[in-house]
PDB file of C-alpha atoms and ligand atoms in Angstrom:
ATOM      1  CA  MET A 289      -4.086 -36.140 -52.347  1.00 85.00           C
ATOM      2  CA  LEU A 290      -2.558 -38.246 -49.416  1.00 94.00           C
ATOM      3  CA  ILE A 291      -4.263 -41.802 -49.025  1.00 96.00           C
ATOM      4  CA  THR A 292      -4.078 -44.090 -46.522  1.00 97.00           C
ATOM      5  CA  ILE A 293      -5.000 -47.742 -47.172  1.00 98.00           C
ATOM      6  CA  PRO A 294      -5.189 -49.770 -43.941  1.00 97.00           C
ATOM      7  CA  ASN A 295      -3.806 -53.119 -43.212  1.00 97.00           C
ATOM      8  CA  VAL A 296      -1.886 -53.638 -46.737  1.00 98.00           C
ATOM      9  CA  LEU A 297       0.115 -56.335 -44.579  1.00 98.00           C
ATOM     10  CA  SER A 298      -1.605 -58.298 -41.725  1.00 98.00           C
ATOM     11  CA  GLU A 299      -0.402 -58.370 -38.178  1.00 97.00           C
ATOM     12  CA  GLU A 300       0.843 -62.115 -38.718  1.00 98.00           C
ATOM     13  CA  GLU A 301       2.799 -60.381 -41.923  1.00 98.00           C
ATOM     14  CA  VAL A 302       4.073 -57.725 -40.139  1.00 98.00           C
ATOM     15  CA  LYS A 303       5.448 -60.164 -37.653  1.00 98.00           C
ATOM     16  CA  GLN A 304       6.831 -62.357 -40.334  1.00 97.00           C
ATOM     17  CA  PHE A 305       8.821 -59.215 -41.941  1.00 97.00           C
ATOM     18  CA  ARG A 306      10.131 -58.242 -38.787  1.00 97.00           C
ATOM     19  CA  GLU A 307      11.688 -61.272 -37.793  1.00 96.00           C
ATOM     20  CA  TYR A 308      13.800 -61.326 -40.886  1.00 96.00           C
ATOM     21  CA  LEU A 309      14.146 -57.369 -40.698  1.00 95.00           C
ATOM     22  CA  ASP A 310      15.355 -57.407 -37.218  1.00 94.00           C
ATOM     23  CA  GLU A 311      18.366 -60.103 -38.041  1.00 93.00           C
ATOM     24  CA  ALA A 312      19.110 -58.306 -41.248  1.00 91.00           C
ATOM     25  CA  GLN A 313      22.240 -55.988 -41.632  1.00 90.00           C
ATOM     26  CA  TRP A 314      21.708 -52.433 -42.029  1.00 93.00           C
ATOM     27  CA  GLU A 315      23.547 -49.901 -43.765  1.00 90.00           C
ATOM     28  CA  ASP A 316      24.393 -46.103 -43.974  1.00 86.00           C
ATOM     29  CA  GLY A 317      21.527 -44.564 -45.903  1.00 81.00           C
ATOM     30  CA  SER A 318      23.306 -41.567 -47.142  1.00 75.00           C
ATOM     31  CA  ASN A 319      25.235 -44.010 -49.330  1.00 68.00           C
ATOM     32  CA  THR A 320      21.864 -44.230 -51.558  1.00 66.00           C
ATOM     33  CA  ALA A 321      20.928 -40.381 -51.488  1.00 59.00           C
ATOM     34  CA  GLY A 322      21.223 -38.168 -54.351  1.00 60.00           C
ATOM     35  CA  SER A 323      23.565 -35.202 -53.651  1.00 55.00           C
ATOM     36  CA  ILE A 324      20.864 -33.020 -52.545  1.00 56.00           C
ATOM     37  CA  ALA A 325      19.146 -35.456 -50.396  1.00 58.00           C
ATOM     38  CA  LEU A 326      22.733 -36.331 -48.956  1.00 58.00           C
ATOM     39  CA  ASN A 327      22.855 -33.849 -46.076  1.00 62.00           C
ATOM     40  CA  VAL A 328      19.660 -34.166 -44.742  1.00 81.00           C
ATOM     41  CA  LYS A 329      19.337 -37.731 -44.733  1.00 83.00           C
ATOM     42  CA  ARG A 330      20.384 -39.664 -41.659  1.00 87.00           C
ATOM     43  CA  ASN A 331      19.123 -43.331 -41.624  1.00 89.00           C
ATOM     44  CA  GLN A 332      19.922 -47.004 -42.348  1.00 93.00           C
ATOM     45  CA  GLN A 333      18.615 -48.901 -45.448  1.00 92.00           C
ATOM     46  CA  LEU A 334      18.606 -52.497 -46.531  1.00 94.00           C
ATOM     47  CA  ASP A 335      20.695 -53.581 -49.512  1.00 90.00           C
ATOM     48  CA  ASP A 336      17.738 -54.160 -51.796  1.00 88.00           C
ATOM     49  CA  THR A 337      19.961 -56.191 -54.214  1.00 88.00           C
ATOM     50  CA  LYS A 338      19.960 -59.270 -51.595  1.00 91.00           C
ATOM     51  CA  GLU A 339      17.597 -61.227 -49.381  1.00 94.00           C
ATOM     52  CA  PRO A 340      15.535 -60.382 -47.093  1.00 95.00           C
ATOM     53  CA  ALA A 341      14.571 -57.386 -49.321  1.00 94.00           C
ATOM     54  CA  LEU A 342      14.014 -59.090 -52.376  1.00 95.00           C
ATOM     55  CA  SER A 343      11.371 -61.823 -50.769  1.00 96.00           C
ATOM     56  CA  LEU A 344       9.914 -59.124 -48.561  1.00 97.00           C
ATOM     57  CA  GLY A 345       9.598 -56.730 -51.446  1.00 97.00           C
ATOM     58  CA  SER A 346       7.821 -59.461 -53.996  1.00 97.00           C
ATOM     59  CA  HIS A 347       5.554 -60.249 -51.183  1.00 98.00           C
ATOM     60  CA  ILE A 348       4.598 -56.766 -50.803  1.00 98.00           C
ATOM     61  CA  LEU A 349       4.054 -56.395 -54.512  1.00 98.00           C
ATOM     62  CA  LYS A 350       1.762 -59.293 -54.518  1.00 98.00           C
ATOM     63  CA  VAL A 351      -0.490 -58.342 -52.030  1.00 98.00           C
ATOM     64  CA  LEU A 352      -0.514 -54.734 -53.446  1.00 98.00           C
ATOM     65  CA  SER A 353      -1.870 -56.553 -57.231  1.00 97.00           C
ATOM     66  CA  GLN A 354      -4.763 -57.688 -55.143  1.00 97.00           C
ATOM     67  CA  ASN A 355      -5.641 -54.547 -53.091  1.00 97.00           C
ATOM     68  CA  PRO A 356      -8.788 -52.952 -54.910  1.00 96.00           C
ATOM     69  CA  ILE A 357      -8.054 -49.298 -53.048  1.00 97.00           C
ATOM     70  CA  PHE A 358      -4.447 -49.358 -53.865  1.00 98.00           C
ATOM     71  CA  ILE A 359      -5.466 -50.553 -57.712  1.00 97.00           C
ATOM     72  CA  SER A 360      -8.053 -47.709 -57.781  1.00 97.00           C
ATOM     73  CA  ALA A 361      -5.573 -44.798 -56.565  1.00 98.00           C
ATOM     74  CA  ALA A 362      -2.685 -45.484 -57.843  1.00 98.00           C
ATOM     75  CA  LEU A 363      -3.428 -47.159 -61.414  1.00 98.00           C
ATOM     76  CA  PRO A 364      -0.095 -48.492 -61.163  1.00 98.00           C
ATOM     77  CA  HIS A 365       2.202 -48.573 -64.270  1.00 97.00           C
ATOM     78  CA  LYS A 366       5.193 -49.786 -63.106  1.00 97.00           C
ATOM     79  CA  ILE A 367       6.116 -49.948 -59.413  1.00 97.00           C
ATOM     80  CA  TYR A 368       9.739 -49.838 -58.104  1.00 97.00           C
ATOM     81  CA  PRO A 369      10.777 -52.986 -56.101  1.00 96.00           C
ATOM     82  CA  PRO A 370       9.909 -51.854 -52.338  1.00 97.00           C
ATOM     83  CA  LYS A 371      12.994 -50.932 -50.152  1.00 96.00           C
ATOM     84  CA  PHE A 372      13.591 -51.221 -46.704  1.00 96.00           C
ATOM     85  CA  ASN A 373      14.479 -48.581 -44.130  1.00 95.00           C
ATOM     86  CA  LYS A 374      15.160 -47.864 -40.180  1.00 95.00           C
ATOM     87  CA  TYR A 375      15.293 -44.450 -37.998  1.00 95.00           C
ATOM     88  CA  GLY A 376      17.064 -45.227 -34.940  1.00 94.00           C
ATOM     89  CA  VAL A 377      17.589 -42.763 -32.144  1.00 94.00           C
ATOM     90  CA  ASN A 378      18.767 -39.524 -33.530  1.00 93.00           C
ATOM     91  CA  GLU A 379      17.896 -40.424 -37.121  1.00 93.00           C
ATOM     92  CA  THR A 380      16.258 -38.222 -39.707  1.00 93.00           C
ATOM     93  CA  TYR A 381      15.327 -37.331 -43.234  1.00 93.00           C
ATOM     94  CA  GLY A 382      15.060 -33.631 -44.095  1.00 93.00           C
ATOM     95  CA  ALA A 383      12.791 -31.687 -46.088  1.00 93.00           C
ATOM     96  CA  HIS A 384      13.348 -33.054 -49.541  1.00 93.00           C
ATOM     97  CA  ILE A 385      11.035 -34.004 -53.137  1.00 94.00           C
ATOM     98  CA  ASP A 386      12.507 -37.446 -54.325  1.00 94.00           C
ATOM     99  CA  GLY A 387      14.056 -38.036 -57.437  1.00 94.00           C
ATOM    100  CA  SER A 388      11.598 -38.094 -60.482  1.00 96.00           C
ATOM    101  CA  LEU A 389      13.015 -40.893 -62.315  1.00 97.00           C
ATOM    102  CA  MET A 390      14.282 -43.950 -61.200  1.00 95.00           C
ATOM    103  CA  GLN A 391      15.814 -47.075 -62.899  1.00 95.00           C
ATOM    104  CA  ILE A 392      14.376 -49.889 -61.808  1.00 93.00           C
ATOM    105  CA  PRO A 393      17.318 -52.124 -60.513  1.00 90.00           C
ATOM    106  CA  GLY A 394      18.453 -55.079 -62.459  1.00 86.00           C
ATOM    107  CA  THR A 395      17.064 -53.773 -65.408  1.00 91.00           C
ATOM    108  CA  SER A 396      17.644 -51.125 -67.730  1.00 94.00           C
ATOM    109  CA  GLU A 397      14.233 -49.637 -67.897  1.00 95.00           C
ATOM    110  CA  THR A 398      13.620 -46.383 -66.017  1.00 97.00           C
ATOM    111  CA  MET A 399      10.478 -45.243 -64.520  1.00 97.00           C
ATOM    112  CA  ARG A 400       8.850 -41.872 -63.416  1.00 97.00           C
ATOM    113  CA  THR A 401       8.029 -41.413 -59.628  1.00 98.00           C
ATOM    114  CA  ASP A 402       4.284 -40.002 -59.512  1.00 98.00           C
ATOM    115  CA  LEU A 403       3.087 -41.290 -56.311  1.00 98.00           C
ATOM    116  CA  SER A 404       5.534 -42.017 -53.065  1.00 98.00           C
ATOM    117  CA  ALA A 405       4.626 -45.129 -50.745  1.00 98.00           C
ATOM    118  CA  THR A 406       5.020 -45.984 -47.235  1.00 98.00           C
ATOM    119  CA  ILE A 407       4.397 -48.867 -45.025  1.00 98.00           C
ATOM    120  CA  PHE A 408       4.986 -48.610 -41.608  1.00 98.00           C
ATOM    121  CA  LEU A 409       6.482 -52.072 -40.017  1.00 98.00           C
ATOM    122  CA  GLU A 410       6.419 -50.780 -36.104  1.00 98.00           C
ATOM    123  CA  GLU A 411       3.419 -49.973 -34.252  1.00 98.00           C
ATOM    124  CA  PRO A 412       3.269 -46.291 -33.248  1.00 98.00           C
ATOM    125  CA  GLU A 413       3.556 -46.481 -29.872  1.00 98.00           C
ATOM    126  CA  ASN A 414       6.647 -48.326 -30.100  1.00 97.00           C
ATOM    127  CA  TYR A 415       9.086 -45.188 -30.943  1.00 98.00           C
ATOM    128  CA  GLU A 416       8.722 -41.489 -30.478  1.00 97.00           C
ATOM    129  CA  GLY A 417       9.397 -39.209 -33.424  1.00 97.00           C
ATOM    130  CA  GLY A 418       9.950 -40.910 -36.773  1.00 97.00           C
ATOM    131  CA  GLU A 419       6.650 -38.860 -38.262  1.00 97.00           C
ATOM    132  CA  LEU A 420       6.311 -38.320 -41.754  1.00 98.00           C
ATOM    133  CA  SER A 421       4.972 -34.891 -42.954  1.00 97.00           C
ATOM    134  CA  ILE A 422       3.859 -34.368 -46.586  1.00 97.00           C
ATOM    135  CA  GLU A 423       3.595 -30.612 -47.832  1.00 95.00           C
ATOM    136  CA  THR A 424       0.197 -30.343 -49.973  1.00 92.00           C
ATOM    137  CA  LYS A 425      -1.952 -27.693 -50.860  1.00 88.00           C
ATOM    138  CA  TYR A 426      -3.913 -27.772 -47.896  1.00 89.00           C
ATOM    139  CA  GLY A 427      -0.878 -27.644 -45.917  1.00 94.00           C
ATOM    140  CA  ILE A 428       1.455 -29.694 -43.845  1.00 96.00           C
ATOM    141  CA  GLN A 429      -0.358 -33.431 -43.449  1.00 96.00           C
ATOM    142  CA  THR A 430       1.431 -35.457 -40.628  1.00 97.00           C
ATOM    143  CA  VAL A 431       1.061 -39.355 -40.727  1.00 97.00           C
ATOM    144  CA  LYS A 432       2.437 -42.161 -38.073  1.00 98.00           C
ATOM    145  CA  LEU A 433       0.530 -45.454 -39.250  1.00 98.00           C
ATOM    146  CA  ALA A 434      -0.377 -48.581 -37.479  1.00 98.00           C
ATOM    147  CA  ALA A 435       2.112 -51.385 -38.483  1.00 98.00           C
ATOM    148  CA  GLY A 436       0.700 -52.871 -42.074  1.00 98.00           C
ATOM    149  CA  ASP A 437      -0.747 -49.596 -42.788  1.00 98.00           C
ATOM    150  CA  MET A 438       0.214 -47.886 -46.289  1.00 98.00           C
ATOM    151  CA  VAL A 439       0.636 -43.996 -47.453  1.00 98.00           C
ATOM    152  CA  LEU A 440      -0.130 -42.726 -50.858  1.00 98.00           C
ATOM    153  CA  TYR A 441       1.207 -39.311 -51.649  1.00 97.00           C
ATOM    154  CA  PRO A 442       1.945 -37.750 -54.517  1.00 96.00           C
ATOM    155  CA  SER A 443       5.603 -37.591 -55.609  1.00 97.00           C
ATOM    156  CA  THR A 444       6.056 -34.093 -56.275  1.00 95.00           C
ATOM    157  CA  SER A 445       5.574 -33.179 -52.651  1.00 96.00           C
ATOM    158  CA  LEU A 446       8.034 -31.736 -50.249  1.00 96.00           C
ATOM    159  CA  HIS A 447       8.444 -34.230 -47.211  1.00 96.00           C
ATOM    160  CA  HIS A 448      10.300 -34.573 -44.273  1.00 96.00           C
ATOM    161  CA  VAL A 449      10.645 -37.537 -41.769  1.00 96.00           C
ATOM    162  CA  SER A 450      10.867 -36.591 -38.281  1.00 96.00           C
ATOM    163  CA  LYS A 451      14.091 -37.352 -35.968  1.00 95.00           C
ATOM    164  CA  VAL A 452      13.215 -40.771 -33.923  1.00 96.00           C
ATOM    165  CA  THR A 453      13.950 -39.694 -30.136  1.00 97.00           C
ATOM    166  CA  LYS A 454      13.191 -43.486 -28.767  1.00 97.00           C
ATOM    167  CA  GLY A 455      13.100 -46.426 -30.412  1.00 97.00           C
ATOM    168  CA  ALA A 456      13.253 -47.515 -34.058  1.00 96.00           C
ATOM    169  CA  ARG A 457      10.934 -46.712 -36.829  1.00 97.00           C
ATOM    170  CA  VAL A 458      11.120 -49.385 -39.566  1.00 97.00           C
ATOM    171  CA  ALA A 459       9.005 -48.900 -42.766  1.00 98.00           C
ATOM    172  CA  SER A 460       9.060 -50.119 -46.491  1.00 98.00           C
ATOM    173  CA  PHE A 461       9.036 -47.585 -48.972  1.00 97.00           C
ATOM    174  CA  PHE A 462       9.063 -47.203 -53.103  1.00 98.00           C
ATOM    175  CA  TRP A 463       7.296 -45.406 -55.707  1.00 98.00           C
ATOM    176  CA  ILE A 464       4.728 -45.919 -58.257  1.00 98.00           C
ATOM    177  CA  GLN A 465       4.353 -44.414 -62.025  1.00 98.00           C
ATOM    178  CA  SER A 466       0.891 -44.046 -62.811  1.00 98.00           C
ATOM    179  CA  MET A 467      -0.975 -45.180 -65.883  1.00 98.00           C
ATOM    180  CA  VAL A 468      -2.493 -41.566 -65.536  1.00 98.00           C
ATOM    181  CA  LYS A 469       0.067 -38.909 -64.865  1.00 96.00           C
ATOM    182  CA  ASP A 470      -1.683 -35.795 -63.769  1.00 96.00           C
ATOM    183  CA  ILE A 471      -2.670 -35.885 -60.140  1.00 95.00           C
ATOM    184  CA  ALA A 472      -6.051 -34.155 -60.500  1.00 95.00           C
ATOM    185  CA  GLN A 473      -7.374 -36.691 -62.901  1.00 97.00           C
ATOM    186  CA  ARG A 474      -6.094 -39.195 -60.962  1.00 97.00           C
ATOM    187  CA  GLU A 475      -7.723 -38.112 -58.209  1.00 96.00           C
ATOM    188  CA  THR A 476     -10.907 -37.888 -60.196  1.00 97.00           C
ATOM    189  CA  LEU A 477     -10.647 -41.201 -61.296  1.00 98.00           C
ATOM    190  CA  PHE A 478      -9.985 -42.743 -57.490  1.00 98.00           C
ATOM    191  CA  ASN A 479     -13.036 -40.946 -56.347  1.00 97.00           C
ATOM    192  CA  LEU A 480     -15.521 -41.600 -59.101  1.00 98.00           C
ATOM    193  CA  ASP A 481     -14.557 -45.462 -58.673  1.00 97.00           C
ATOM    194  CA  GLN A 482     -14.935 -44.792 -54.747  1.00 96.00           C
ATOM    195  CA  SER A 483     -18.450 -43.917 -55.415  1.00 97.00           C
ATOM    196  CA  VAL A 484     -19.436 -46.355 -57.879  1.00 97.00           C
ATOM    197  CA  GLN A 485     -18.307 -48.919 -55.460  1.00 95.00           C
ATOM    198  CA  LYS A 486     -20.528 -47.454 -52.855  1.00 96.00           C
ATOM    199  CA  LEU A 487     -23.331 -47.018 -55.250  1.00 96.00           C
ATOM    200  CA  THR A 488     -22.759 -50.920 -56.380  1.00 96.00           C
ATOM    201  CA  LEU A 489     -23.513 -52.260 -52.561  1.00 96.00           C
ATOM    202  CA  GLU A 490     -26.530 -50.344 -52.183  1.00 96.00           C
ATOM    203  CA  LEU A 491     -27.984 -50.391 -55.785  1.00 97.00           C
ATOM    204  CA  GLY A 492     -26.335 -53.430 -57.442  1.00 95.00           C
ATOM    205  CA  SER A 493     -24.117 -53.662 -60.229  1.00 93.00           C
ATOM    206  CA  SER A 494     -26.976 -53.914 -62.345  1.00 95.00           C
ATOM    207  CA  HIS A 495     -28.785 -51.044 -62.070  1.00 97.00           C
ATOM    208  CA  GLN A 496     -28.955 -48.352 -64.674  1.00 97.00           C
ATOM    209  CA  GLU A 497     -26.913 -45.774 -63.466  1.00 96.00           C
ATOM    210  CA  VAL A 498     -24.672 -47.889 -61.835  1.00 97.00           C
ATOM    211  CA  VAL A 499     -23.688 -48.970 -65.256  1.00 97.00           C
ATOM    212  CA  ASN A 500     -23.873 -45.849 -66.515  1.00 97.00           C
ATOM    213  CA  LEU A 501     -21.516 -43.991 -64.170  1.00 97.00           C
ATOM    214  CA  SER A 502     -19.072 -46.966 -64.681  1.00 97.00           C
ATOM    215  CA  GLY A 503     -18.903 -47.110 -68.150  1.00 97.00           C
ATOM    216  CA  ILE A 504     -18.091 -42.974 -67.832  1.00 98.00           C
ATOM    217  CA  TYR A 505     -14.969 -44.402 -65.567  1.00 98.00           C
ATOM    218  CA  HIS A 506     -13.629 -46.875 -67.895  1.00 97.00           C
ATOM    219  CA  ASN A 507     -14.206 -43.786 -70.751  1.00 98.00           C
ATOM    220  CA  LEU A 508     -12.395 -41.690 -68.716  1.00 98.00           C
ATOM    221  CA  ILE A 509      -9.497 -44.091 -68.225  1.00 97.00           C
ATOM    222  CA  ARG A 510      -9.428 -45.036 -72.002  1.00 97.00           C
ATOM    223  CA  GLN A 511      -8.986 -40.992 -72.786  1.00 97.00           C
ATOM    224  CA  TRP A 512      -6.389 -40.429 -69.635  1.00 98.00           C
ATOM    225  CA  ALA A 513      -4.426 -43.700 -69.213  1.00 97.00           C
ATOM    226  CA  ASN A 514      -1.218 -44.349 -70.808  1.00 94.00           C
ATOM    227  CA  THR A 515       0.277 -47.625 -70.736  1.00 87.00           C
TER     228      THR A 515
HETATM  229 NI1   NI B 172      11.382 -39.248 -49.807  1.00 59.00          NI
END
């Protein structure tokens, strides 16, 4: 399942991000591609061990920790420090699956990538091409979101970024290790939680069936989550 989350970053935050990113020194993205990805990857990336990537990345982690839709959808255990990329004219990233295990920079810790995330940092009308296409079990889904919006998709999916033909696509991307590894279980929990949230608004949090469903949600988490 592909989940889009609007306004992860506000208009003002995107504007501030872009002030830093537009001044930053971008590097050839193929420096950091794995051997399989190398021949399909043509874009630019920021050095994520330096500013401004460090501060902007930690700001993203802070806003995500307060975003209820993100928490419900990802049930995050570990989050890779957000990275930043840019696709200028003729730049593209061909079909690939992201690496399964990543070492968290600056630590000896390894994480499994369960979910891949992209936060768009340029308005779609300001560039042509640059769509993110993700193969799902229901066919290919293509996304090109408003600046500040995020898409979350299973890291097991084959995906590609179409060639940019005008302007530039700027984004942040990163991975999440979920407390619930299984995609179907994670989707069930997300759907149940969304329904409980809606019922809570309609019926109030002390309604007996809301209390029951909320208890079932937590009991499923207890069965399925690894921390
Ligand atoms: Ni990728």
